[in-house]
CSV table of C-alpha atoms in Angstrom, one decimal:
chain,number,residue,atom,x,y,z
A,1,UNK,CA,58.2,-31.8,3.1
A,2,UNK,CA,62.1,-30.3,4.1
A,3,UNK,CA,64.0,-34.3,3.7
A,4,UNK,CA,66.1,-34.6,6.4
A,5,UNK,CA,68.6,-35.6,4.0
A,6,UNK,CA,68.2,-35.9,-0.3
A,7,UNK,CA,70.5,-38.2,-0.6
A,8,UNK,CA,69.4,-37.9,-5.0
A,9,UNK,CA,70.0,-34.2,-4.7
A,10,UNK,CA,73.4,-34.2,-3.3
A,11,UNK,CA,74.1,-36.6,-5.9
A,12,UNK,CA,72.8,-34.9,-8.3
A,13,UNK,CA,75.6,-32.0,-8.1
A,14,UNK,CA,78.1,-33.9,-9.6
A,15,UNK,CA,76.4,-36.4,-11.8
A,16,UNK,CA,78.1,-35.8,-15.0
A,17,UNK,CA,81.5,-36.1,-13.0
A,18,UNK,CA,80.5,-39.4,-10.9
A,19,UNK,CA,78.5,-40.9,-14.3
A,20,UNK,CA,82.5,-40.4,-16.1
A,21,UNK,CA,84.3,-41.7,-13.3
A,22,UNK,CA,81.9,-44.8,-13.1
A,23,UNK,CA,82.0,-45.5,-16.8
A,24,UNK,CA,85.6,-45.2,-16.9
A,25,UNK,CA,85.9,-48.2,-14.2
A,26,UNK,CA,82.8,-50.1,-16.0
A,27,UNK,CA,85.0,-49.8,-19.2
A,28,UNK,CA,88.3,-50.8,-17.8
A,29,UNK,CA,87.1,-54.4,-16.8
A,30,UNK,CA,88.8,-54.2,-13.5
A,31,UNK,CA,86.6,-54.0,-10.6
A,32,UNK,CA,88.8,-54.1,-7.4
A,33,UNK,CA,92.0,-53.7,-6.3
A,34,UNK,CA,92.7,-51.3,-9.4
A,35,UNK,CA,93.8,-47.8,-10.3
A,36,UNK,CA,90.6,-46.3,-8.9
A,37,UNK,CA,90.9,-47.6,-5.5
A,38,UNK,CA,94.8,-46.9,-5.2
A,39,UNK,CA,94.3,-43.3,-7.0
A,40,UNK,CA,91.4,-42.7,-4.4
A,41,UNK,CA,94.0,-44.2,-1.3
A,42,UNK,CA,96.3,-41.3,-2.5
A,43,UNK,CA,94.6,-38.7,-2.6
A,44,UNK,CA,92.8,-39.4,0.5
A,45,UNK,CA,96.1,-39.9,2.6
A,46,UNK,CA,96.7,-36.8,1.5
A,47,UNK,CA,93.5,-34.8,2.0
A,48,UNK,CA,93.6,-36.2,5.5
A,49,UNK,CA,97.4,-35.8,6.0
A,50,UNK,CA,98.6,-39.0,6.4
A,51,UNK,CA,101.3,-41.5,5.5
A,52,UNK,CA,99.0,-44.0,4.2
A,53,UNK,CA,95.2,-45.1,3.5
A,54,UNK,CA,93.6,-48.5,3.0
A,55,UNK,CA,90.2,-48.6,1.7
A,56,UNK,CA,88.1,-51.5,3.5
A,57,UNK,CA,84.4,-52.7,2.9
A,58,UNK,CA,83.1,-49.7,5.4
A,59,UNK,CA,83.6,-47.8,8.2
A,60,UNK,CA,82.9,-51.0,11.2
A,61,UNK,CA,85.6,-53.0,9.4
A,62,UNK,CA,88.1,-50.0,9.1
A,63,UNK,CA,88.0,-49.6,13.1
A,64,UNK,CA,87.7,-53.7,13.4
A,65,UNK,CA,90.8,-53.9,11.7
A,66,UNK,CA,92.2,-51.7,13.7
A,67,UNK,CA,92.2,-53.4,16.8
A,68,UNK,CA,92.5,-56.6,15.0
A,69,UNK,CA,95.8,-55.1,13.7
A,70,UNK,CA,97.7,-54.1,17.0
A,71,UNK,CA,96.7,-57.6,18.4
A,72,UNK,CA,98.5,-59.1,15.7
A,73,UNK,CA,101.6,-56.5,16.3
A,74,UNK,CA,101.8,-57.5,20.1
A,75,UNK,CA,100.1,-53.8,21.5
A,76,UNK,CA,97.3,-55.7,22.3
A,77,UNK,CA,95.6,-58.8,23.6
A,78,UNK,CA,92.5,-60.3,24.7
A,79,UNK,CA,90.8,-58.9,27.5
A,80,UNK,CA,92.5,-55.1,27.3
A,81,UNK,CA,90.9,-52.1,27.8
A,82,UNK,CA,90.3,-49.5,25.5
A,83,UNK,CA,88.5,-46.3,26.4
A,84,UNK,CA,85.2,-45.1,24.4
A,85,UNK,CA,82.8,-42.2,24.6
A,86,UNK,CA,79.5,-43.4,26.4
A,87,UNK,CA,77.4,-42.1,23.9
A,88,UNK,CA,78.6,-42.9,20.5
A,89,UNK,CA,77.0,-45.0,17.7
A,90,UNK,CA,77.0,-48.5,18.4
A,91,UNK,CA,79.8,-49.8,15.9
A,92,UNK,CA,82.5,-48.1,17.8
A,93,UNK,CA,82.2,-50.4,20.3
A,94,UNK,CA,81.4,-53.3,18.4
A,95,UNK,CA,84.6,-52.7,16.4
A,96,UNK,CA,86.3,-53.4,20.6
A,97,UNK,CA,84.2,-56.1,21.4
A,98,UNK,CA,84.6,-58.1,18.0
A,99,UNK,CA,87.8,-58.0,18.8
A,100,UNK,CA,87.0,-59.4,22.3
A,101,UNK,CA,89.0,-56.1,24.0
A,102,UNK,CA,86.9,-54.9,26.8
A,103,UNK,CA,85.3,-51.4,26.0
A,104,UNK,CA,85.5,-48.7,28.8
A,105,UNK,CA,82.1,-46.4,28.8
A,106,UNK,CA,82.8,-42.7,29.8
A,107,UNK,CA,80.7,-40.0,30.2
A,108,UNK,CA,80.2,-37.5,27.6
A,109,UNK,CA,80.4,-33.2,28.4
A,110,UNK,CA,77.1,-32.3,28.4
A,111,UNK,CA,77.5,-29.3,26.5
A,112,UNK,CA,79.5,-30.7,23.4
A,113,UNK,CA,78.0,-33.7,23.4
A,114,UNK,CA,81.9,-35.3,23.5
A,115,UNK,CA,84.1,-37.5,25.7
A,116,UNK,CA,84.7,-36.0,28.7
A,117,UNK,CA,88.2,-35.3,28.5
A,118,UNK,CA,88.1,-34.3,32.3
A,119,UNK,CA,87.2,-38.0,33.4
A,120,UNK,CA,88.9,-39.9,30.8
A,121,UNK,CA,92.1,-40.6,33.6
A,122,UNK,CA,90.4,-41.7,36.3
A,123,UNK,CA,89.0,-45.0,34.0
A,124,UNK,CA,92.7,-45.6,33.0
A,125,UNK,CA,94.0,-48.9,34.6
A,126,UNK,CA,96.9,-51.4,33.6
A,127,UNK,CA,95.0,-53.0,31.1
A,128,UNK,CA,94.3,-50.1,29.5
A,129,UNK,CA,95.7,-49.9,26.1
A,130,UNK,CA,93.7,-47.0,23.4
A,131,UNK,CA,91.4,-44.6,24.0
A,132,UNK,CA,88.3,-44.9,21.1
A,133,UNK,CA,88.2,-41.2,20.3
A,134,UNK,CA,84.4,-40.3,18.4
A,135,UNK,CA,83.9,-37.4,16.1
A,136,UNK,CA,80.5,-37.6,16.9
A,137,UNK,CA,78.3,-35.4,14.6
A,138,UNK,CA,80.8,-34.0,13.1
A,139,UNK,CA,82.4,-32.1,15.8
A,140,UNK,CA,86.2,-32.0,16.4
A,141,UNK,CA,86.3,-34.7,19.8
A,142,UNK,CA,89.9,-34.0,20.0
A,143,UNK,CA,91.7,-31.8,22.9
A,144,UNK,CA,95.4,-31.3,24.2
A,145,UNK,CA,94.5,-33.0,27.5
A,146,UNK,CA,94.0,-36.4,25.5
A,147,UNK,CA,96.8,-35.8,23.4
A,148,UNK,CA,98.7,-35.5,26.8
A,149,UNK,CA,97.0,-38.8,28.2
A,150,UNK,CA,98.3,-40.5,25.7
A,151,UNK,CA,101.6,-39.9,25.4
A,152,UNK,CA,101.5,-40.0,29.7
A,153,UNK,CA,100.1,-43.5,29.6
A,154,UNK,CA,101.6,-45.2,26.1
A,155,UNK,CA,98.3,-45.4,24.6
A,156,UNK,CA,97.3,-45.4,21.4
A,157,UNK,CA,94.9,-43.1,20.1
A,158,UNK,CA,92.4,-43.9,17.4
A,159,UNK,CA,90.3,-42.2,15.8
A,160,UNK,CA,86.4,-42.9,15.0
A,161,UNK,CA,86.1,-40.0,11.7
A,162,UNK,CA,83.0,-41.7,10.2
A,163,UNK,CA,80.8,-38.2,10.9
A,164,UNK,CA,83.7,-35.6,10.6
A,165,UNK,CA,85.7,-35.8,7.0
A,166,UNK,CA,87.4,-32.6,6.8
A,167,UNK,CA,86.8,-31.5,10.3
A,168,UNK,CA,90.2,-29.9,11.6
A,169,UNK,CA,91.5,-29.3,15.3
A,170,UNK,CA,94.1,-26.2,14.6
A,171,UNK,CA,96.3,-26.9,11.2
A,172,UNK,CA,95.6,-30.8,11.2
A,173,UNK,CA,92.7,-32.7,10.4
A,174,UNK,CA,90.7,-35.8,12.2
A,175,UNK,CA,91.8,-38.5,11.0
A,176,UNK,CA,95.4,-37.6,11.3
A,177,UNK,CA,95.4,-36.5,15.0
A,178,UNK,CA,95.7,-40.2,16.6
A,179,UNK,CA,97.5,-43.0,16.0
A,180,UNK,CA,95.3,-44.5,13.6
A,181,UNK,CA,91.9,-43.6,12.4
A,182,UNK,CA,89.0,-45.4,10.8
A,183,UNK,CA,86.4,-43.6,8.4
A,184,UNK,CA,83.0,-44.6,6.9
A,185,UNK,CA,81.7,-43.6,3.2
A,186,UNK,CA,78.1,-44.2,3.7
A,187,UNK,CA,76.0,-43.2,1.2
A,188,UNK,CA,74.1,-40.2,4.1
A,189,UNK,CA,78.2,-38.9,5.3
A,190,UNK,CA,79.7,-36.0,4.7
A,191,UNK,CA,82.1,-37.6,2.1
A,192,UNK,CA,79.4,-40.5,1.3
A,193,UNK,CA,79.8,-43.6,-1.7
A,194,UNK,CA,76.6,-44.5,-3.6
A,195,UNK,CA,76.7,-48.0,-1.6
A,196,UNK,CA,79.5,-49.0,1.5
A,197,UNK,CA,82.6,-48.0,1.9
A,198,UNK,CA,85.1,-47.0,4.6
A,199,UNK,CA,89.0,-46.8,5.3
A,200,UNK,CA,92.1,-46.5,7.5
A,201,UNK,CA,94.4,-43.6,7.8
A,202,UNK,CA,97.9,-43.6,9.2
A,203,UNK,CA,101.3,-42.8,9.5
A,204,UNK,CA,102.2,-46.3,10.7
A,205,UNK,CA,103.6,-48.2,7.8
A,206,UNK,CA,103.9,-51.3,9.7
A,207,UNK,CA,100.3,-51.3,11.1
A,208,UNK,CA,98.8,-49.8,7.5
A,209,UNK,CA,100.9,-53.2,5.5
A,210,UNK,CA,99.3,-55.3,8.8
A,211,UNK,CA,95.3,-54.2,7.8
A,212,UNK,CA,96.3,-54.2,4.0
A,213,UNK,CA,97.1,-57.8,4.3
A,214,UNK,CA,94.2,-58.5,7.4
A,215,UNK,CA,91.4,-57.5,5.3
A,216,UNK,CA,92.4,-59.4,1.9
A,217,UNK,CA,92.0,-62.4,3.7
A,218,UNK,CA,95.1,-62.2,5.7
A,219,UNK,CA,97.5,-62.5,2.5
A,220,UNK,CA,100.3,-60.1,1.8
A,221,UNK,CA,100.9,-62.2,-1.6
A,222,UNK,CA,98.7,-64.1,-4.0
A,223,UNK,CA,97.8,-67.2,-2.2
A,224,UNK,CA,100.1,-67.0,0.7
A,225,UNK,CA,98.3,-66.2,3.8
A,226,UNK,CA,100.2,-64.7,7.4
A,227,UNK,CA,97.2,-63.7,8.9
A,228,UNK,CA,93.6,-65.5,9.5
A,229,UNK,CA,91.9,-62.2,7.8
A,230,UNK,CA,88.6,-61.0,6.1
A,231,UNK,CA,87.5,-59.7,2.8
A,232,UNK,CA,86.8,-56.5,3.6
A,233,UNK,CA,88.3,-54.3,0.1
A,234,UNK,CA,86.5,-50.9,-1.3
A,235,UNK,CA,85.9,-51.6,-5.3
A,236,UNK,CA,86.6,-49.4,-7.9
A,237,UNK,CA,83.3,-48.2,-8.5
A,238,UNK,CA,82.7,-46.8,-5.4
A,239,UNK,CA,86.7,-45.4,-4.8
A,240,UNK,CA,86.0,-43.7,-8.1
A,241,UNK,CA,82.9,-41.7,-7.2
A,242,UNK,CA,84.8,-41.0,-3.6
A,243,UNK,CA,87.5,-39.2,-5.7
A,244,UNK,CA,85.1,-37.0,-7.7
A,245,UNK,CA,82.8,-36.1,-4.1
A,246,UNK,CA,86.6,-35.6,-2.4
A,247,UNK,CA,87.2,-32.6,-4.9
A,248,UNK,CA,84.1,-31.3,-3.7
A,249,UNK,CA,84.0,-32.0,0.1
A,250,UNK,CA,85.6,-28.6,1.4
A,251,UNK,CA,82.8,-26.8,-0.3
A,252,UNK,CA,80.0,-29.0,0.8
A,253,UNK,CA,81.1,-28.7,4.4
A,254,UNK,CA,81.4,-25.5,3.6
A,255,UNK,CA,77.7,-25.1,3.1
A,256,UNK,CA,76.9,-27.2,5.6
A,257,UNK,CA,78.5,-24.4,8.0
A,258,UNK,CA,76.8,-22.0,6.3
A,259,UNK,CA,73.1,-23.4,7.3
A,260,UNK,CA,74.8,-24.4,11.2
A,261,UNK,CA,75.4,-21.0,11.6
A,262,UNK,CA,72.1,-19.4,10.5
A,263,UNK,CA,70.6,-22.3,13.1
A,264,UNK,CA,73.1,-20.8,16.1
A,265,UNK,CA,72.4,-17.4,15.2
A,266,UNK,CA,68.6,-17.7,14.8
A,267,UNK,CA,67.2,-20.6,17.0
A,268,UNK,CA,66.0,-19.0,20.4
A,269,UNK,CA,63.3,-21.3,21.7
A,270,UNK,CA,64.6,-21.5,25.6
A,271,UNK,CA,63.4,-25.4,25.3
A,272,UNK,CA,65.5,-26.3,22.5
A,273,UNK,CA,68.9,-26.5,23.7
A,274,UNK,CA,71.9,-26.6,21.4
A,275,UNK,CA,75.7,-27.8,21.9
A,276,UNK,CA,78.1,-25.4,22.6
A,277,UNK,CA,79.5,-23.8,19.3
A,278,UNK,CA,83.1,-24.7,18.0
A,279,UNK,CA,85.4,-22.8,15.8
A,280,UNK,CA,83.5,-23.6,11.8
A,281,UNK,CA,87.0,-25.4,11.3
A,282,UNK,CA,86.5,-27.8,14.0
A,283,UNK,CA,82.7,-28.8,12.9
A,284,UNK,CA,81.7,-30.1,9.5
A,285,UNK,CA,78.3,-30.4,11.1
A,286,UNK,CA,77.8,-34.2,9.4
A,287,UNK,CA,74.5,-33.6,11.8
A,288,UNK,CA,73.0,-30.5,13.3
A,289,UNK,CA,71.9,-31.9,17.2
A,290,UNK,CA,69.4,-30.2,19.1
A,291,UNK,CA,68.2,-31.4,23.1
A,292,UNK,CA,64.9,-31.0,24.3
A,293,UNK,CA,63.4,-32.8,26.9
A,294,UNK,CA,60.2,-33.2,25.2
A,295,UNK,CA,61.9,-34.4,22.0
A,296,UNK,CA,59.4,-36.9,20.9
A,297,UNK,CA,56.4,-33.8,21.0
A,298,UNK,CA,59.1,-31.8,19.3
A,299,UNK,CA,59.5,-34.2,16.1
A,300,UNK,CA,55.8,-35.0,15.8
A,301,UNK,CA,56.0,-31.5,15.7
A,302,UNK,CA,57.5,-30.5,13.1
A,303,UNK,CA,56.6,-33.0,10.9
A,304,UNK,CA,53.2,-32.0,11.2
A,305,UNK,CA,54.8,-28.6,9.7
A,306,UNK,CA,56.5,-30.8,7.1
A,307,UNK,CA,60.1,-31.2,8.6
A,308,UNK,CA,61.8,-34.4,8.5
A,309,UNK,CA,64.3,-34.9,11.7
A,310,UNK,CA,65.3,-37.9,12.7
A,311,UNK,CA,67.1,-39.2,16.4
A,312,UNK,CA,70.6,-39.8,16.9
A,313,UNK,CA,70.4,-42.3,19.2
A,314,UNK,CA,66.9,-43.7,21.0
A,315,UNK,CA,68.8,-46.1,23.0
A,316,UNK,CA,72.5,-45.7,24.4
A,317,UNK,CA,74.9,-48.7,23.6
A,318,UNK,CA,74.3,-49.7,27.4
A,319,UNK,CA,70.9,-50.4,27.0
A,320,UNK,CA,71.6,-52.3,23.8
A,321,UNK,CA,69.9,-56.2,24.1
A,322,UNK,CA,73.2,-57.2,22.3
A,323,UNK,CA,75.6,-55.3,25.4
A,324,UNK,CA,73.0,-56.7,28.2
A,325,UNK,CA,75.9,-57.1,30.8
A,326,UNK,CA,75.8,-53.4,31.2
A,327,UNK,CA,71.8,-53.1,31.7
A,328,UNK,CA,72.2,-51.7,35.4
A,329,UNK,CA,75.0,-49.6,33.9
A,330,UNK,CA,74.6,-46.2,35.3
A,331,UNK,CA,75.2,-43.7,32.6
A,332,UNK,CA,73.2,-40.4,33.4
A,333,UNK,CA,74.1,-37.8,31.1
A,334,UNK,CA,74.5,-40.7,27.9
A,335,UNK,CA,70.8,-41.2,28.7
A,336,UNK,CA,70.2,-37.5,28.8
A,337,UNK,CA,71.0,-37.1,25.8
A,338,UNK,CA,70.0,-40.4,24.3
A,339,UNK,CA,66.3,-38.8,25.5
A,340,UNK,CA,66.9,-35.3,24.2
A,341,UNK,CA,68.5,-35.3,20.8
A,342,UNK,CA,67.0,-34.3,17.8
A,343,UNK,CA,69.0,-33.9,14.6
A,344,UNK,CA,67.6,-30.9,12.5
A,345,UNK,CA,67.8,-31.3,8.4
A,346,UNK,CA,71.2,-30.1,7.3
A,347,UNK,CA,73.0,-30.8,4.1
A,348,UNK,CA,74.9,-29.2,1.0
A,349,UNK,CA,71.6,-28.8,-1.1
A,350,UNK,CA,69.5,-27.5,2.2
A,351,UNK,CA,68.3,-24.1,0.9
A,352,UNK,CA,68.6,-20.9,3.2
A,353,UNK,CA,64.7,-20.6,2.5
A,354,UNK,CA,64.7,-24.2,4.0
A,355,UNK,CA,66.7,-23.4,7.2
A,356,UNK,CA,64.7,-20.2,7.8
A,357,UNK,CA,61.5,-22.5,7.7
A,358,UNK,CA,62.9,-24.6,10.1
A,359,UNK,CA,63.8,-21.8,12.9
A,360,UNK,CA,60.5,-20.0,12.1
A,361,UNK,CA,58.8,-23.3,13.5
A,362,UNK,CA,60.9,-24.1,16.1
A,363,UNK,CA,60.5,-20.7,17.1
A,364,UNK,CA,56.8,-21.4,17.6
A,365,UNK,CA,56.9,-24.5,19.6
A,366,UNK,CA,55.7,-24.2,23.2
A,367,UNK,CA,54.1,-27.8,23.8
């Protein structure tokens, strides 16, 4: 069987490293809010290109916080708008409505599987304050036009980087491109912990103190509390083995570009469709998405040959039990590719031998 994903191979690469790094922290006696985590905070501003990083409990709470933070600034209130893609995962808008901000659904381009950046200003009303912008799958969601939008309206522009660590739009990276951007280090990303884990990038010093304080329970000093806040901190052990994958991330996404582009070169099968190809810099491929319209034949499929896929997402955020307000919600291209996609193994330790595997079967579906 191909693994969609070996999580205990890709871990494997660097286990003397990560076994050092984890000892050191085990040794030290100090478990959170150490050198680790602020060593990690630095290096990760910087990777990213950013003023500052907070590490948080994981990537929900980094986007939470957020929101949570420009409420408590004054940029925000109850019952603003904010603008998200349709079709992302479902704790982008959770991190909105937590927040009880009133998310804004637009459609995705059908053929990059991003916001529309095309409809985006024709949702925008007085209330709006941010547009939610999703790196979904890895893929650069970022254009000029939004940039534009932005700046036109005096909205803020955040970031969702949870699939897309290292991704780049021209010289600067996601995660640097808004006004603030929240990131995930689950254990399956590109840049994954061995447990939760997630931050905040920005270049906002006054918004970066605001979520320090927010998610140590609201407290800026020991025992003095400003804010009504959360515990939401990444420990040591887990900022330590960041820092050793970080040193290794350009290279995994590096492979990871190297099997995408053997899939766009190779796959032909005119009912497998695949997203329009970006630039390698602007795609760190954290997934490889497919659409077929008989996806569900298609994965039976090819686990019968021994492929593991899996489907990114079966059911859109609208038809979500816990979002039932929007259940006549008419989003037609969110569905169509809520009932399409298939994600196709891809990961740093995916052989070529694997990936050829993979085309030579797709090539041979006809069902």
């Amino acid at each position: 069987m191909i693994p969609f994903l070996d999580l205990k191979a890709v871990t494997a690469q660097y286990a003397d490293e990560i076994h050092r790094a984890a000892a050191e922290v085990i040794d030290s006696g100090w478990y959170l809010l150490g050198k680790a985590t602020k060593q990690f905070e630095e290096d990760y501003a910087r990777y990213i290109g950013t003023t500052h990083c907070v590490g948080v409990a994981n990537g929900l709470d980094a986007l939470t916080l957020i929101f949570r933070a420009y409420m408590e600034l004054g940029f925000m209130k109850e019952g603003d708008e904010v603008i998200v893609p349709a079709n992302t995962y479902i704790a982008s808008i959770l991190a909105v409505t937590e927040n009880r901000l009133t998310p804004v659904l637009v459609e995705p381009d059908w053929t990059t599987l991003e916001l529309d950046d095309s409809l985006i200003e024709r949702h925008i009303t007085p209330r709006t304050r941010a547009i939610l912008l999703v790196h979904l799958y890895g893929r650069c969601a970022y254009s000029e036009r939004i940039g534009e939008l932005c700046r036109k309206h005096n909205l803020k522009l955040v970031e969702d980087n949870a699939q897309a660590h290292g991704c780049r739009f021209g010289q600067r990276r996601t995660g640097s491109l808004g006004h603030a951007a929240g990131h995930s280090f689950y254990p399956g990303k590109n840049l994954g912990a061995l447990g939760d884990g997630g931050a905040v990038t920005t270049d906002n010093s006054n918004l970066a103190d605001c979520i320090r304080a927010l998610a140590n329970y609201g407290s800026e000093r020991k025992y003095v509390f400003r804010y009504r806040g959360r515990n939401s901190r990444l420990d040591e052990l887990q900022a330590a083995i960041l820092s050793v994958k970080l040193h290794h991330l350009d290279d995994d996404n590096s492979r990871r570009q190297q099997i995408a582009a053997y899939y766009y070169d190779h796959i032909s099968n005119p009912l497998i469709q695949l997203p329009r190809r970006l630039a390698d810099t602007q795609n760190v491929y954290h997934l490889f998405p497919v659409l077929c319209d008989r996806r569900n034949r298609l994965q039976q499929y090819l686990a019968a040959n021994g492929i593991e896929t899996l489907i990114h997402y079966p059911i859109p955020p609208h038809r979500q039990q816990c979002y039932n307000r929007w259940s006549t919600l008419s989003l037609p291209i969110t569905e169509r590719i809520h009932q399409q996609e298939l994600s196709l193994p891809i990961s740093p330790v995916l052989t070529m031998a694997d990936a050829e595997y993979v085309v030579e079967r797709l090539a041979a579906f006809n069902e």
